[in-house]
Coordinates of C-alpha atoms in Angstrom, one line a residue:
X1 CA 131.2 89.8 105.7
X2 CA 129.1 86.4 106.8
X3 CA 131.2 83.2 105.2
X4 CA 128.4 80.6 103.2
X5 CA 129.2 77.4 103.4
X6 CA 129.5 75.7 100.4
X7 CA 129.0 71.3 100.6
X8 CA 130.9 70.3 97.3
X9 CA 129.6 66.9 95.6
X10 CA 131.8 65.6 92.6
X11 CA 131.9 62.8 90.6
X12 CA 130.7 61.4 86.6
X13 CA 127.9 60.3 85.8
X14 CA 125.5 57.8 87.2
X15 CA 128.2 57.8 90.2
X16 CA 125.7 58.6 92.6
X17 CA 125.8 62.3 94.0
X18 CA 121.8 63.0 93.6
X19 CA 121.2 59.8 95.3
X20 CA 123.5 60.7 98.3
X21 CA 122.4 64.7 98.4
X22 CA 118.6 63.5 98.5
X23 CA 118.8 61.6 101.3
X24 CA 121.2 64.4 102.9
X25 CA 118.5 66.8 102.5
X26 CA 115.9 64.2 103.8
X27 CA 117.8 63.9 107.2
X28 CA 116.9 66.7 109.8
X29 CA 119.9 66.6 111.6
X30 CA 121.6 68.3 107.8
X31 CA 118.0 70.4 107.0
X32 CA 117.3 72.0 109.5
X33 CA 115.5 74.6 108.1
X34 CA 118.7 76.4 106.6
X35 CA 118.1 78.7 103.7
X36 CA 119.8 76.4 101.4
X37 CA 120.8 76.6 97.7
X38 CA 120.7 73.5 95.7
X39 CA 122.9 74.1 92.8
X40 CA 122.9 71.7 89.8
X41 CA 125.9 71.7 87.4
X42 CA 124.9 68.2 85.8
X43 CA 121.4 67.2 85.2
X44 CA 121.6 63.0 85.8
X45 CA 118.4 60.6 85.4
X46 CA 117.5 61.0 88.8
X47 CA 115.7 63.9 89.8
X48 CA 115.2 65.7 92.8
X49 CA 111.9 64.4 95.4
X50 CA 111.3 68.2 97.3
X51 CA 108.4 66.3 99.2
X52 CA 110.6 64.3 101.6
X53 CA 112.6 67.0 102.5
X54 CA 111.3 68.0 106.5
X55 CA 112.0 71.6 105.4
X56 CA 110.9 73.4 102.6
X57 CA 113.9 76.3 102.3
X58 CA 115.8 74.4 99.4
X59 CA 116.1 76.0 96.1
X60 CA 117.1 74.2 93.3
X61 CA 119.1 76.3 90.4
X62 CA 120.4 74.6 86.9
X63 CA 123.9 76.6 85.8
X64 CA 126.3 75.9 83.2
X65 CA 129.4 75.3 85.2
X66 CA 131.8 76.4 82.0
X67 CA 129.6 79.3 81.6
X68 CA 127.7 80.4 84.8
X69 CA 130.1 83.8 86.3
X70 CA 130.6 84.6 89.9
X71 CA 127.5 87.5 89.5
X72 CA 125.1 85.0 88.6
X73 CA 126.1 83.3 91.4
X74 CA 125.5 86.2 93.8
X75 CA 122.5 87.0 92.0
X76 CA 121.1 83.3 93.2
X77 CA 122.5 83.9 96.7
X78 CA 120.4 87.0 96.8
X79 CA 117.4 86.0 95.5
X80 CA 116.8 83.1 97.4
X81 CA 118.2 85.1 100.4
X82 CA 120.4 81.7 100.9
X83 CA 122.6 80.2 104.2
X84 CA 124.7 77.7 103.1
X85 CA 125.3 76.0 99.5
X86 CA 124.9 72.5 98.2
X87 CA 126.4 72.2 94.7
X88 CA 126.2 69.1 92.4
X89 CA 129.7 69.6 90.4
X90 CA 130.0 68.2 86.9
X91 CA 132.5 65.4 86.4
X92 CA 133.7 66.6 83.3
X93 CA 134.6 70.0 84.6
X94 CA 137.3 71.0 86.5
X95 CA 136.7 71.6 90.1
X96 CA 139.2 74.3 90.8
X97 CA 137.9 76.6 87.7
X98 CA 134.4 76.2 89.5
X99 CA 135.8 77.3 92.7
X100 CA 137.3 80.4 91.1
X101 CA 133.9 81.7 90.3
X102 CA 132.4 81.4 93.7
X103 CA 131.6 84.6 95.4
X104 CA 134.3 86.0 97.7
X105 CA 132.2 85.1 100.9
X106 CA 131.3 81.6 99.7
X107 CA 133.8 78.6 101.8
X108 CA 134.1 75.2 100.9
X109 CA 133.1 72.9 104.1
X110 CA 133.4 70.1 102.4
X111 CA 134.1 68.1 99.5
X112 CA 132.9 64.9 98.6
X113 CA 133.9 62.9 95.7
X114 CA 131.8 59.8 94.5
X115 CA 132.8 57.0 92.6
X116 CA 131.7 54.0 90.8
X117 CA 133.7 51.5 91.1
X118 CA 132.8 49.5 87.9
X119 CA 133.9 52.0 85.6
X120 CA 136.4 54.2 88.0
X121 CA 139.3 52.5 86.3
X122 CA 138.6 52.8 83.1
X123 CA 137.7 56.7 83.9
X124 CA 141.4 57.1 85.0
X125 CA 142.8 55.3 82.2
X126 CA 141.1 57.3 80.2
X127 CA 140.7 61.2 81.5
X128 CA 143.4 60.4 84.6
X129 CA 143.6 64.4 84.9
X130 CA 139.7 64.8 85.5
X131 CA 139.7 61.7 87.9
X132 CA 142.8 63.2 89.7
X133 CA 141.2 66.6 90.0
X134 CA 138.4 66.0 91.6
X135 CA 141.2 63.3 94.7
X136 CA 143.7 65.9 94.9
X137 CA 141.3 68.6 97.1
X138 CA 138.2 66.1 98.4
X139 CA 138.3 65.1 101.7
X140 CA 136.5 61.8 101.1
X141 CA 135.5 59.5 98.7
X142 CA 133.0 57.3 98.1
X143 CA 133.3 54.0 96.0
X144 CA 129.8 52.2 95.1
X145 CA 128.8 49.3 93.7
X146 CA 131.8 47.1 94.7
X147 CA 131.2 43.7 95.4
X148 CA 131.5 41.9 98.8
X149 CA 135.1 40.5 98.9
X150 CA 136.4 42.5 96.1
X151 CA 140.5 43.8 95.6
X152 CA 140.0 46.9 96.7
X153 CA 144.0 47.4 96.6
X154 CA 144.1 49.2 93.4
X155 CA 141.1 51.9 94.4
X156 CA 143.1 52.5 97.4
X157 CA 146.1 53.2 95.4
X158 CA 145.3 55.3 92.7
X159 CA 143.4 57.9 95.9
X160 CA 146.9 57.9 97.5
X161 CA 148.7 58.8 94.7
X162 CA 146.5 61.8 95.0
X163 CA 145.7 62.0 98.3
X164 CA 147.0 60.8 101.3
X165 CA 144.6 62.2 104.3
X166 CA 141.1 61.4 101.8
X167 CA 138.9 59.2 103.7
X168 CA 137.9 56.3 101.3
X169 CA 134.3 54.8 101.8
X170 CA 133.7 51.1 100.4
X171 CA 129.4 51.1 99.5
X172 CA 129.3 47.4 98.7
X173 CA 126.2 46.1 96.9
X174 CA 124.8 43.7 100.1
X175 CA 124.0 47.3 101.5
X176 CA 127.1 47.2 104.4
X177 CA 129.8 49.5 104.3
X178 CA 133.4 50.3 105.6
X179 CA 136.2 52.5 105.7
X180 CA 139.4 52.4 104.3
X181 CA 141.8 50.8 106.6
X182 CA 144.9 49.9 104.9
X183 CA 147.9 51.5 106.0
X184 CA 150.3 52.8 104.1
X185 CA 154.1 53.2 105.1
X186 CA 156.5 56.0 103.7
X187 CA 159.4 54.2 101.6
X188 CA 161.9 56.3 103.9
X189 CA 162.3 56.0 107.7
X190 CA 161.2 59.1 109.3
X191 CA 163.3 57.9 112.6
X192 CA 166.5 57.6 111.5
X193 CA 169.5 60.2 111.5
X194 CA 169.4 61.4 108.6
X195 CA 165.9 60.8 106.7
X196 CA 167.5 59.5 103.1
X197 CA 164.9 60.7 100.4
X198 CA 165.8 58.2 96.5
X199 CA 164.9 60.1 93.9
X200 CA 161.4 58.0 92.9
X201 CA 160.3 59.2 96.4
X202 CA 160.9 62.9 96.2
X203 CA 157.2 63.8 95.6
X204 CA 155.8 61.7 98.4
X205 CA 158.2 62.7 100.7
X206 CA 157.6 67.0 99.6
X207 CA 153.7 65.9 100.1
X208 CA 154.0 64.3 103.5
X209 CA 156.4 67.2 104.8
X210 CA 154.2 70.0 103.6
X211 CA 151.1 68.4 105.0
X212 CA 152.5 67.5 108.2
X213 CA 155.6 69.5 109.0
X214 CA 155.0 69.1 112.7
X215 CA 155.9 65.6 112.1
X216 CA 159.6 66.4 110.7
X217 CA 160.6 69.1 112.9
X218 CA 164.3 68.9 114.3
X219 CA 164.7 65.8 112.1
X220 CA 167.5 66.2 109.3
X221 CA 166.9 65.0 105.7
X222 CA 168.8 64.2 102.8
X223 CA 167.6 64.6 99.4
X224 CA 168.9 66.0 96.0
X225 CA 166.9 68.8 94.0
X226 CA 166.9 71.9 91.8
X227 CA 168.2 75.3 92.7
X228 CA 165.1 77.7 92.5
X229 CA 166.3 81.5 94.2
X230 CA 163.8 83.1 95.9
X231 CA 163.0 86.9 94.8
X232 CA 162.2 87.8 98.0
X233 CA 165.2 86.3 100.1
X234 CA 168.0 86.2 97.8
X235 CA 170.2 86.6 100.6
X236 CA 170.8 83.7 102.8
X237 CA 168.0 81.6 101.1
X238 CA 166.8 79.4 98.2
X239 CA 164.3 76.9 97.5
X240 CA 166.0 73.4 96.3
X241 CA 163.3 71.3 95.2
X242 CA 161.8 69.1 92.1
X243 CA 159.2 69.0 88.9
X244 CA 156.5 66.9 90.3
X245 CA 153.5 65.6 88.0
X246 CA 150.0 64.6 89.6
X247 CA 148.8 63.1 86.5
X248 CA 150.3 64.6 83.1
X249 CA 152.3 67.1 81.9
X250 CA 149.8 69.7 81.6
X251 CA 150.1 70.1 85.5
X252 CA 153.9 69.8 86.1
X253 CA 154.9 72.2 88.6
X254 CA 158.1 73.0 90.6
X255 CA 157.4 72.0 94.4
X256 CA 160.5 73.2 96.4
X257 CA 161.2 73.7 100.2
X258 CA 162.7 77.2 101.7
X259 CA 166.0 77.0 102.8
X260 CA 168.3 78.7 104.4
X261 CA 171.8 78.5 103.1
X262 CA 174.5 81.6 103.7
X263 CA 176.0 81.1 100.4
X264 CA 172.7 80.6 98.6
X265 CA 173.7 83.8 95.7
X266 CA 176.5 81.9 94.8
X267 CA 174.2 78.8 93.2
X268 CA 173.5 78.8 89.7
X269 CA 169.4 78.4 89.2
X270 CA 168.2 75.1 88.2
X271 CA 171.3 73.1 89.3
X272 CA 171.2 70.4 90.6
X273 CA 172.2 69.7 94.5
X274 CA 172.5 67.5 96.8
X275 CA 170.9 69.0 100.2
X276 CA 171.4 67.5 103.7
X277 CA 170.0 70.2 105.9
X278 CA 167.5 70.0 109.4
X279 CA 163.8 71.2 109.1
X280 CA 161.7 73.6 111.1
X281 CA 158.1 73.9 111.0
X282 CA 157.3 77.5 110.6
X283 CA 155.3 80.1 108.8
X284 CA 157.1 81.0 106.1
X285 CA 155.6 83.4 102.9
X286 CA 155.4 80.7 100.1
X287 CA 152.7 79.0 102.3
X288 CA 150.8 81.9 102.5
X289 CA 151.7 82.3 105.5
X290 CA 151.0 79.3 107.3
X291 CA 152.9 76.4 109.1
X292 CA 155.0 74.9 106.8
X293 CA 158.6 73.2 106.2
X294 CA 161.9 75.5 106.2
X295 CA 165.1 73.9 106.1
X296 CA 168.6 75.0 107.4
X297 CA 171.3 73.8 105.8
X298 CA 174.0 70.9 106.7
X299 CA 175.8 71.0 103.6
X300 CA 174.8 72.0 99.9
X301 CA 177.3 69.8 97.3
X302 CA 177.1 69.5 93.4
X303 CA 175.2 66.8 91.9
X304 CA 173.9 64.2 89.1
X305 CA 170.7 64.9 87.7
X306 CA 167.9 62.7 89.7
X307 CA 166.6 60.0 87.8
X308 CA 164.1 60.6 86.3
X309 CA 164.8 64.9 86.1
X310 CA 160.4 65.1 86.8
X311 CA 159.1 63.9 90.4
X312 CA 155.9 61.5 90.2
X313 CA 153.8 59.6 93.0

């Protein structure tokens, strides 16, 4: 089965994605010729200019995004006969219920997030778990309307609480731009001994491992976490790890680490530990299979509850 591309766009309103998707579409080196389908899930003020596109094979489509199913969808990808996808997200949808409705042979290339930056804030302060949905996948974002010289310290932030590999984009109003250079150290040394992980770190350090577990191979660590047994290894193996929030309590979930542990049958579940063990980067079945972190254990001792009991960046 032929993979489509799909180019996601997301953002809220007046943020800027039909702006940036015109001129993508205008610039032959993106159109060239490409049976492409344009599809809108929020109608803004600005409206698509066909004329300036140097190819004519883009077909625009208006769905529902709470509504539209994944036949519809294949219906439009027959009808227009289509090669690749460029959809127009709506902010105030969630991104990954969207993707669940996309036809099996349908890939996301790329997703792009855009943001004003005069009312980004107040959208996080507000609906932090729409704002953090559309960080936690993207793979860049894009902050307009920001003012030459302006703090952008506490953009920055609030993307790497999310996401620490997004590209950031600065659009300032004098028309330059730049890229997000600040650098951001880990609050643990990944060079030492023994990698010592406090408790208030838990969920950057389980984000940084599991993103780049190349980095922490060999290397010993020291952190303390919940028993989780793992139905599929109950011998020789469990999974210590934490309750992490993104953003609220509506997507709590338990993020542990594989790990390997001869006495592990003997641990009561959701105990807590304290885990000094050395970590491998290998495929292992709760990463679907791919490259991931799997500890060995050093030693496995009773401990105090961590402090808070619920992980957050």
């Amino acid at each position: 089965m032929a993979q489509i591309p799909v180019y996601v766009f997301t953002g809220f309103l007046d943020a800027g994605k039909t702006k940036f998707i015109q001129e993508t579409l205008e610039d032959p080196r993106f159109n060239a010729g490409e049976r492409t389908l344009l599809l809108v899930c929020e109608e803004g003020e600005e409206e698509y200019d066909f004329s300036a596109y140097p190819h004519q094979n883009i077909y625009l489509e208006v769905v529902d995004q709470q509504t539209v199913t994944t036949k519809q969808l294949k219906e439009l990808a027959k009808k227009h006969k289509i090669e690749r996808v460029v959809a127009e997200l709506n902010g105030m949808c969630m991104v990954g219920d969207m993707y669940s409705r996309f036809p099996d042979d349908w890939v996301v290339a790329q997703e792009v997030m855009f943001a004003d930056a005069t009312t980004f804030m107040t959208y996080n302060a507000n609906m932090r778990n729409l704002v953090m949905d559309k960080l936690v996948g993207g793979q860049m974002v894009v902050f307009n309307r920001l003012t030459p010289g302006q703090d952008m310290m506490p953009l920055h932030k609030l993307v790497r609480a999310a996401n620490r590999r997004m590209d950031i984009l600065y659009d300032y109003t004098d028309g330059t731009t730049a890229f997000d250079e600040i650098e951001d150290p880990l609050p643990f040394d990944i060079n030492a001994p023994v990698i010592v992980i406090n408790d208030e770190d838990y969920a950057l350090w389980y984000r940084d491992v599991t993103e780049e577990p190349q980095k922490y191979d060999g290397k010993t660590v020291s952190f303390k976490g919940q028993v989780a047994l793992l139905r599929r290894e109950k011998n020789g193996m469990f999974a210590p790890g934490r309750f992490v929030m993104t953003c609220c309590e509506d997507d709590i979930q338990f993020c542990g680490v594989p790990c390997r542990y001869e006495q592990a049958k003997t641990l009561e579940p959701r105990s807590w530990v304290a885990v000094t063990a050395t970590v491998q980067a290998e495929k292992h079945s709760l990463y679907g299979g791919e490259l991931g972190p799997v500890l060995t254990a050093v030693r496995i001792a009773t401990a105090e509850p961590a402090v808070p009991d619920v992980a957050t960046f």
